[in-house]
XYZ file of C-alpha atoms in Angstrom:
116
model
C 0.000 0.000 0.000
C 1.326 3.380 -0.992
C 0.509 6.594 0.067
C -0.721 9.094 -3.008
C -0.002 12.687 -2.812
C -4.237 13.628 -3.257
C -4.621 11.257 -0.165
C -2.188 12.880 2.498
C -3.647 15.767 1.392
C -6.822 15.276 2.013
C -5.510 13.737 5.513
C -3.277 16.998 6.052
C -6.541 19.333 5.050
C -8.714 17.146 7.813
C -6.257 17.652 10.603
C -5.262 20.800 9.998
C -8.401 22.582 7.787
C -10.039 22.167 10.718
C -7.568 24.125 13.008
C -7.879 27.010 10.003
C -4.647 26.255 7.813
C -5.078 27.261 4.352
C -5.390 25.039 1.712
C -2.153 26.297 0.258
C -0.280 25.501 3.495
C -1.566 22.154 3.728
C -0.247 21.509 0.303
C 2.765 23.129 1.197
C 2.643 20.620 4.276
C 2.087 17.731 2.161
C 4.797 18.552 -0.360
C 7.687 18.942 2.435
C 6.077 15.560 3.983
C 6.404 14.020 0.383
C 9.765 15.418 -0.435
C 11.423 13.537 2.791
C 9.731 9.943 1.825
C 9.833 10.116 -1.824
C 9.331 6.397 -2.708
C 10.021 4.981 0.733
C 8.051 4.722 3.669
C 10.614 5.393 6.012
C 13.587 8.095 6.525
C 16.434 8.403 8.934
C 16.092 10.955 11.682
C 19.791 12.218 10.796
C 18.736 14.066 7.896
C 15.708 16.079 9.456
C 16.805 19.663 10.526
C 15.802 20.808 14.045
C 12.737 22.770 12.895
C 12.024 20.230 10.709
C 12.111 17.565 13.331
C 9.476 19.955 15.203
C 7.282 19.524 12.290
C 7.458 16.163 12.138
C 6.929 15.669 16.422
C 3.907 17.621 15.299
C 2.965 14.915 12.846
C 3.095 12.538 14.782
C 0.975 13.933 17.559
C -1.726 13.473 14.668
C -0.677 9.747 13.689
C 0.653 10.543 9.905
C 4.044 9.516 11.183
C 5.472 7.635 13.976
C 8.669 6.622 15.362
C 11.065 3.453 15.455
C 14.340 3.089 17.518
C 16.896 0.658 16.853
C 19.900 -0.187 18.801
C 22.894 -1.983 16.876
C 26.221 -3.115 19.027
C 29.217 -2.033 17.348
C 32.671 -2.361 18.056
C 33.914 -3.056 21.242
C 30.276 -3.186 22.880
C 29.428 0.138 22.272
C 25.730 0.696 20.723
C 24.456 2.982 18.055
C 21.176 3.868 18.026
C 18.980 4.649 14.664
C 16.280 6.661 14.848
C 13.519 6.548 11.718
C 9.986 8.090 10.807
C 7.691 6.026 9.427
C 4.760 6.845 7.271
C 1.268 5.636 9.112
C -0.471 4.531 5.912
C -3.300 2.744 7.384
C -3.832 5.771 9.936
C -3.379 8.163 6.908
C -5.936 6.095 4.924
C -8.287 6.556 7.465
C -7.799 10.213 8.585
C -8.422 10.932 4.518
C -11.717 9.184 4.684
C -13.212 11.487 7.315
C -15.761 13.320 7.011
C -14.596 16.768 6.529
C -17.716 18.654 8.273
C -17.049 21.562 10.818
C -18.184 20.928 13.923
C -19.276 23.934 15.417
C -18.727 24.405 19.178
C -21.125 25.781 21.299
C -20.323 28.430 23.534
C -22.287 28.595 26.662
C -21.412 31.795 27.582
C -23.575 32.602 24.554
C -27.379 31.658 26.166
C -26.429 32.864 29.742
C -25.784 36.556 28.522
C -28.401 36.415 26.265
C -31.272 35.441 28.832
C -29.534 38.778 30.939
């Protein structure tokens, strides 16, 4: 299963339409998402800047990425530790088959200072 551009879009534009980003950020989002991944599900921490990093500890608040650790012994005992991001396809597939509907919140305060 791959992940198509129009698809962690639509993902990006549920998450974050809903907080107010515009739809030009959000494909602004999904383009510096999809320029990290390319044709691979996964990339090495190493080559994330720390703002990008941010972004991406961001992203995975939302479950479109998530993190893997792996520990490798090395010479004389010593270990090395790898950290990658991983694309969540299934959780993407499912965060771009929401419904995208508002849902307005209702503000309480509203009905009390009306009725004074």
């Amino acid at each position: 299963m791959t992940v198509s551009r129009d698809e962690l879009l639509k993902a990006i534009e549920n998450i974050y339409g809903k907080k107010g980003m515009s739809e030009k950020d959000s494909e602004d989002l999904c383009d510096f998402i999809l320029s990290f991944f390319g044709y691979e599900d996964y990339i090495i921490d190493n080559v994330l800047t720390a703002a990008e990093r941010d972004v991406f500890y961001n992203l995975e608040e939302y479950g479109i990425v998530t993190t893997f650790r792996e520990e490798i012994n090395i010479v004389h005992g010593k270990s090395w530790r790898i950290n990658q991001w991983y694309l969540d396809k299934a959780k993407i597939g499912k965060l771009a088959r929401e419904d995208k509907k508002e849902v307005e919140e209702k503000n309480i305060y509203d009905s009390i200072f009306k009725n004074m």
